[in-house]
Coordinates of C-alpha atoms in Angstrom, one line a residue:
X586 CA 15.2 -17.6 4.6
X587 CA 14.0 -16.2 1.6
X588 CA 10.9 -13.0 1.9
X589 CA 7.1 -14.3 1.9
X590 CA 6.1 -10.7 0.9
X591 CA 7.8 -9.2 -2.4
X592 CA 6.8 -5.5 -3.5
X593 CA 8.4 -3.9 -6.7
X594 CA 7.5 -0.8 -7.5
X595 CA 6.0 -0.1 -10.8
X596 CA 6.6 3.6 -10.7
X597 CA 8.0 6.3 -8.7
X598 CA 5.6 9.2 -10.3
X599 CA 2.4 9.9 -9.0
X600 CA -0.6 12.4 -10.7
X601 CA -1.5 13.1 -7.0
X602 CA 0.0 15.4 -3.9
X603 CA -1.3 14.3 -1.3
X604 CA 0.0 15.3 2.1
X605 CA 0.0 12.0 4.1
X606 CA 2.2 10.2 1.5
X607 CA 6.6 10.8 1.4
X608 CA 6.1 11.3 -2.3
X609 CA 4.9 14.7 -2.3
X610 CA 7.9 15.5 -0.7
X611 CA 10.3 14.0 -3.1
X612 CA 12.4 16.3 -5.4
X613 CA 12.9 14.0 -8.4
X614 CA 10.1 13.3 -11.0
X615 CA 10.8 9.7 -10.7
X616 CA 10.8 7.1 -13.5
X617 CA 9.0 4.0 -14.5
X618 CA 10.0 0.6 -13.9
X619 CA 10.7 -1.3 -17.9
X620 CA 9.5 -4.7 -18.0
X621 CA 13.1 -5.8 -18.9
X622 CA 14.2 -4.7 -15.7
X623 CA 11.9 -6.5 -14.0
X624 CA 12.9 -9.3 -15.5
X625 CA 16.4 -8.5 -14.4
X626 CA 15.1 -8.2 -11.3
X627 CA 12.9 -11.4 -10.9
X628 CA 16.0 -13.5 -12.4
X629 CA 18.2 -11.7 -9.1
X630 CA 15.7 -13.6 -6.5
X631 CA 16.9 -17.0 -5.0
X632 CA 13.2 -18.0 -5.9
X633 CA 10.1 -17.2 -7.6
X634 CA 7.8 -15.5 -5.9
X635 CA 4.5 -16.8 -5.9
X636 CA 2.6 -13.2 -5.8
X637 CA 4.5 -10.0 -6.2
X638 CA 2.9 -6.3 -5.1
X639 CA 3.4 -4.1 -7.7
X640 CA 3.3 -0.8 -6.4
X641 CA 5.8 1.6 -4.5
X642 CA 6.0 5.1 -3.7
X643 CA 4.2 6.3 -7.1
X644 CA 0.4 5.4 -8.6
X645 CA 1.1 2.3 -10.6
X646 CA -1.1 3.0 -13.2
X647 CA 0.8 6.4 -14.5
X648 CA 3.1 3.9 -16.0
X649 CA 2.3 3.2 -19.4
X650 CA 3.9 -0.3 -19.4
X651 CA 2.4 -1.4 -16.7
X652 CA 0.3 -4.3 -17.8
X653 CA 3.6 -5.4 -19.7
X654 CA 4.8 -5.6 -16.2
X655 CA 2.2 -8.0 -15.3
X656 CA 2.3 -10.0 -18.3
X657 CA 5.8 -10.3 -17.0
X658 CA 4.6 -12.1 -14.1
X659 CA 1.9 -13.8 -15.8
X660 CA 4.6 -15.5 -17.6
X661 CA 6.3 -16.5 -14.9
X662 CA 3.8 -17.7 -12.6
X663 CA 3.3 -15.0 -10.6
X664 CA 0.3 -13.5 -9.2
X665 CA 0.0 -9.6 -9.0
X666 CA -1.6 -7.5 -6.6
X667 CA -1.4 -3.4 -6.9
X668 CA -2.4 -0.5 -5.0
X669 CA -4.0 2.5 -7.1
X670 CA -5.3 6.0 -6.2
X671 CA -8.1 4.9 -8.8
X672 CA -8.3 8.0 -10.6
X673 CA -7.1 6.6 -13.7
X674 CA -9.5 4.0 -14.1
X675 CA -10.6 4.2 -17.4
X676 CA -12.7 1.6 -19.4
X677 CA -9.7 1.0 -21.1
X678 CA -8.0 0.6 -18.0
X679 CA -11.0 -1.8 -16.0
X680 CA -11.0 -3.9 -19.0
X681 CA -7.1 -4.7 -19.0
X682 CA -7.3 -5.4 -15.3
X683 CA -10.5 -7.8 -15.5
X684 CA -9.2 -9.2 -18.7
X685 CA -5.7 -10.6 -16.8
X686 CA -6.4 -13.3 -14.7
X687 CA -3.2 -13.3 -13.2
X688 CA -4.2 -10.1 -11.2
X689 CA -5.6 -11.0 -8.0
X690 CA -5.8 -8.4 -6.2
X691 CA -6.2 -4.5 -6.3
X692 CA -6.8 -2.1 -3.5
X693 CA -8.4 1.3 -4.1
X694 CA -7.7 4.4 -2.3
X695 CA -10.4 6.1 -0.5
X696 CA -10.2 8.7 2.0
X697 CA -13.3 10.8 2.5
X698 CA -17.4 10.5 2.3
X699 CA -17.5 14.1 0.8
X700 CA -15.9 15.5 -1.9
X701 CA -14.0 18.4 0.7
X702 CA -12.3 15.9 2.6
X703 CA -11.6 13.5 -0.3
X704 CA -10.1 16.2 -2.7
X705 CA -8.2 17.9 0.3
X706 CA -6.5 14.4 1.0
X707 CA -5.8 13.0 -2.2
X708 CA -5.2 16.6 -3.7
X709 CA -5.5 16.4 -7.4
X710 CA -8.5 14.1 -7.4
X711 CA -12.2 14.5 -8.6
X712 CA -14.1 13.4 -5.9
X713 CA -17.5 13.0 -8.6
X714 CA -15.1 11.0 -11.2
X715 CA -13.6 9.0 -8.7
X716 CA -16.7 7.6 -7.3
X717 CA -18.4 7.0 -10.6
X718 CA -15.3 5.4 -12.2
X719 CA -14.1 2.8 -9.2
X720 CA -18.0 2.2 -9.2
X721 CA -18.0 0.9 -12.2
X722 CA -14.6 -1.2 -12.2
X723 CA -16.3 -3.0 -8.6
X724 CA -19.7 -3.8 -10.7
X725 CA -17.6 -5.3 -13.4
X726 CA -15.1 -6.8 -11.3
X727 CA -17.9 -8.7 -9.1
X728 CA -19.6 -9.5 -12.7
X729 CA -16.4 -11.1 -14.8
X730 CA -14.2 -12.0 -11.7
X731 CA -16.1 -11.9 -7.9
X732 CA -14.5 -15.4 -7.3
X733 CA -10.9 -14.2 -7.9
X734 CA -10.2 -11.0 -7.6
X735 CA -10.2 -9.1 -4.0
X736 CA -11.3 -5.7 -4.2
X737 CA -10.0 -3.6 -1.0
X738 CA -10.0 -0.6 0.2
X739 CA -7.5 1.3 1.8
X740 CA -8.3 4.4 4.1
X741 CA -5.6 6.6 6.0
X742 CA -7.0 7.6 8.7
X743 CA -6.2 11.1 9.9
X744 CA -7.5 14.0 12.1
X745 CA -9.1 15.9 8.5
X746 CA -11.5 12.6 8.1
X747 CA -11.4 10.5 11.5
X748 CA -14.7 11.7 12.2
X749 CA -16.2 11.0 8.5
X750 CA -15.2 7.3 9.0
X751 CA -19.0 5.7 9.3
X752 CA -19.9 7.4 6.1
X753 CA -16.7 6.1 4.4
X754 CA -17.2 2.6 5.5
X755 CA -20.5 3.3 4.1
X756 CA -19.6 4.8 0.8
X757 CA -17.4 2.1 0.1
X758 CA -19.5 -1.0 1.6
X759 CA -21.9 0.5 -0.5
X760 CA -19.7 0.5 -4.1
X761 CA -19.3 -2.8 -3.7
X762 CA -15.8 -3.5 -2.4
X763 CA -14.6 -6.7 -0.3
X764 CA -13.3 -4.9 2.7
X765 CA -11.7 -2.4 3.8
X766 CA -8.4 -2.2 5.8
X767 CA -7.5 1.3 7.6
X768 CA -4.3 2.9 8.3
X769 CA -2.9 6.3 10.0
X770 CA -0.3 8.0 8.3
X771 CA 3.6 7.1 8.3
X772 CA 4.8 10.0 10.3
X773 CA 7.3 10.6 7.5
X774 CA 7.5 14.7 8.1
X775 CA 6.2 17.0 10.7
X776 CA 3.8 17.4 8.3
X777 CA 2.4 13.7 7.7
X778 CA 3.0 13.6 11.9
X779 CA 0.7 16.5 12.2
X780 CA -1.9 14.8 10.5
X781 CA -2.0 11.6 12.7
X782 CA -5.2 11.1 14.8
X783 CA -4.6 11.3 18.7
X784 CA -4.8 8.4 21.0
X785 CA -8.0 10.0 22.1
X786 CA -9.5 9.4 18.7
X787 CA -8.0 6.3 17.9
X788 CA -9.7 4.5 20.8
X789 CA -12.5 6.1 19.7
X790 CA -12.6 4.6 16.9
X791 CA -13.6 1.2 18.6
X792 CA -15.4 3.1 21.7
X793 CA -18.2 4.5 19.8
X794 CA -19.3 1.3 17.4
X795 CA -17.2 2.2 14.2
X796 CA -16.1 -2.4 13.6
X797 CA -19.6 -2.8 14.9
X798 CA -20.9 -0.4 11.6
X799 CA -18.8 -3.2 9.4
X800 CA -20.3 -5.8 10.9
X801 CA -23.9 -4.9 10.6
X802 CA -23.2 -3.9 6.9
X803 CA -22.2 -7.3 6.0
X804 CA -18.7 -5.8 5.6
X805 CA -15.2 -6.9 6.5
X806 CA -12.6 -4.5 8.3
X807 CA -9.1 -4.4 9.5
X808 CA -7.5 -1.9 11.4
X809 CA -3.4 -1.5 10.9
X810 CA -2.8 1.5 12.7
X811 CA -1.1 2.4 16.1
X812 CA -3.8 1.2 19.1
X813 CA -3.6 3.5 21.6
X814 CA -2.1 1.5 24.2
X815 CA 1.0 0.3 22.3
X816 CA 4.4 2.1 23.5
X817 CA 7.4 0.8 22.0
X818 CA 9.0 -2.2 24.0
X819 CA 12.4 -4.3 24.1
X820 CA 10.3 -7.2 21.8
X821 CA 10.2 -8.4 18.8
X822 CA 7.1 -6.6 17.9
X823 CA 7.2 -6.0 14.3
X824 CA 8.6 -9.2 11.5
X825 CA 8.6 -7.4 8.1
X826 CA 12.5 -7.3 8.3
X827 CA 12.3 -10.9 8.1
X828 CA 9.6 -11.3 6.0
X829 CA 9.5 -8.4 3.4
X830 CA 11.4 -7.0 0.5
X831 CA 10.5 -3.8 -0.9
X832 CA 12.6 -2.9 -4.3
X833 CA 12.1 0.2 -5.5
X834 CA 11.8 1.2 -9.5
X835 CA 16.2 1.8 -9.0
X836 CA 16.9 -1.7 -7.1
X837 CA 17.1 -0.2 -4.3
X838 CA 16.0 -2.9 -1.5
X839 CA 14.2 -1.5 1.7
X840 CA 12.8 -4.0 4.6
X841 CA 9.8 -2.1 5.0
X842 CA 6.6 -0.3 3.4
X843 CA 6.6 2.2 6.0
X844 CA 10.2 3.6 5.5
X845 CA 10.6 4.1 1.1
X846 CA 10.2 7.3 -0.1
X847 CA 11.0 9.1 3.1
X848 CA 14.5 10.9 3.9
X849 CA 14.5 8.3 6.9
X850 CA 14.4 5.6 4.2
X851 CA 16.9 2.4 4.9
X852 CA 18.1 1.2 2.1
X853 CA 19.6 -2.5 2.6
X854 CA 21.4 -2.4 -1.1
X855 CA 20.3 -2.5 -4.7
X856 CA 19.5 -5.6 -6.3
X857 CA 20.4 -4.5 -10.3
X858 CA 23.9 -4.3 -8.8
X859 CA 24.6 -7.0 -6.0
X860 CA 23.6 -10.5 -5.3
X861 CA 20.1 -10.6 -3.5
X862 CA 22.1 -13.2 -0.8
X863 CA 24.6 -10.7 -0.1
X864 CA 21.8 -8.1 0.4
X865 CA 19.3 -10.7 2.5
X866 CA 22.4 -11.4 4.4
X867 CA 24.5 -8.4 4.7
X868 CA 25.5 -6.6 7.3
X869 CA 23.1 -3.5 7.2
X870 CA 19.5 -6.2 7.1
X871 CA 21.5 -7.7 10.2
X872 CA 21.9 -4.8 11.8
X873 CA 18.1 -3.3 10.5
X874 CA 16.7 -7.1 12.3
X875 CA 19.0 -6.5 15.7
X876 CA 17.4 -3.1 16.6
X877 CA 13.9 -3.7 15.4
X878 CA 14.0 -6.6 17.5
X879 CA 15.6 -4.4 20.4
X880 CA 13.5 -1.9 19.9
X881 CA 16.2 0.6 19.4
X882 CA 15.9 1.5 15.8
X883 CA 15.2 4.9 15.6
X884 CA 13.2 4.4 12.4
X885 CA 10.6 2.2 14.2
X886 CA 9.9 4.7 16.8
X887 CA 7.4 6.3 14.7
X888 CA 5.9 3.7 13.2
X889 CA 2.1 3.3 13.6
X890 CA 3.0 -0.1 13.1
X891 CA 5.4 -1.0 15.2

């Protein structure tokens, strides 16, 4: 069985520090994928992919070959979807994104309604910049491509902006994007951990009207955190090890977003170095499936996912 969800990470540098993400953490600078590495890479699969997420641990757009990377793609067939910060969305930047047709979806970071709690979690952000330049990119983006492009975005929910949530929903329901989809943080670190919101506030969340607020503004939502009734149990409760491929900007291969970049990180076996098939099929992905399924992999245990 070959992945239905491929991610390739486009960089492992980021121009943010922001304490809920394993890359502020990290000791190396990182490095940016070349576009004839992922074409080394893409040539490895078994199959082409019909869309590939290109983003990782880093901001995609720090690296300055990006949209080389997804003419890449484009040239193969393949769809693109990335995941930005969106700090770095210049005109220059909207107009390569809106101009490539092969790009079908981008999500946009936003954590807080007020400029405190958005520069204290994405630390290294302008809140003011931030709103008026991902403002701009959605009234383009709904003007040049509202039919093909799906503009998302992504909120981490945590105990510094759990509370703010109505008035993000608003802020960004009323910037124009698609939907939203909320997380809580990967427990990477006692730090990230610290920062989770409690059961308590989670099932608040849906207590006090917040998916009822989406629906009133016309606005889609999705919520991929931990519930608060979900302990871990002998089942198979999670099926990215079956169904997903991360490969990081070194060929690295991971079978999860929630695990790269953190010291916990699994790492299956590199794809610029062994066959994809003896990766897919070794003995460490077997091993990865058995205890996710039993419930006794240690690295699922603090997975808001799982």
């Amino acid at each position: 069985m070959f992945p239905g969800a491929v991610q390739i990470e486009a960089t492992s540098r980021c121009n943010l520090s922001c304490p809920t993400c394993s890359h502020a953490k990290e000791r190396t600078s990182g490095q940016h994928l070349a576009p004839d590495t992922l074409q080394t890479v893409l040539d490895a699969l078994p199959r082409r992919p019909k869309q590939v997420i290109l983003s990782g641990n880093g901001e995609p757009l720090v690296n300055p070959q990006f949209f080389a990377l997804v003419d890449v793609l484009a040239q193969r067939g393949i769809r693109c979807v990335f995941y930005t910060n969106g700090t770095l969305l210049s005109p220059e930047t909207r107009q390569a994104v809106l101009a490539r047709d092969n790009i079908r979806g981008v999500a946009i970071s936003c954590d807080g309604a007020r400029k405190e709690t958005f520069e204290t979690l994405r630390r290294g952000a302008d809140f003011e910049r931030w709103k008026e330049s991902v403002g701009l990119f959605l009234r383009e983006a709904r003007q040049r491509r509202r039919e093909s492009l799906n503009l998302v975005a992504f909120v981490v929910v945590s105990r510094h902006n759990v509370r703010e949530l109505p008035a993000i929903i608003g802020l960004v329901a009323e910037l124009g994007f698609d939907s939203a989809t909320l997380f809580d943080p990967i427990p990477v670190d006692e730090a990230a951990a610290s920062l989770c919101p409690t059961p308590d506030e989670v099932e608040a969340l849906f207590r006090d009207g917040l998916f009822q607020l989406g629906r009133r503004l016309n606005f889609r939502m999705e919520w991929r955190g931990r519930w608060p009734d979900s302990p871990l149990r002998a089942m198979v409760r999670c099926l990215q090890p079956w169904q997903y491929i991360l490969i990081r900007v070194n060929g690295d291969v991971s079978p999860c977003p929630g695990l790269f970049g953190s010291d916990k990180a699994a790492i299956m076996g590199n794809v610029l170095k062994q066959p994809f098939r003896e990766i897919w099929q070794g003995k460490p992905f077997r091993a990865f499936r058995r205890t996710s399924a039993a419930g006794t992999n240690p690295l699922c245990r603090v997975c808001p996912y799982h």
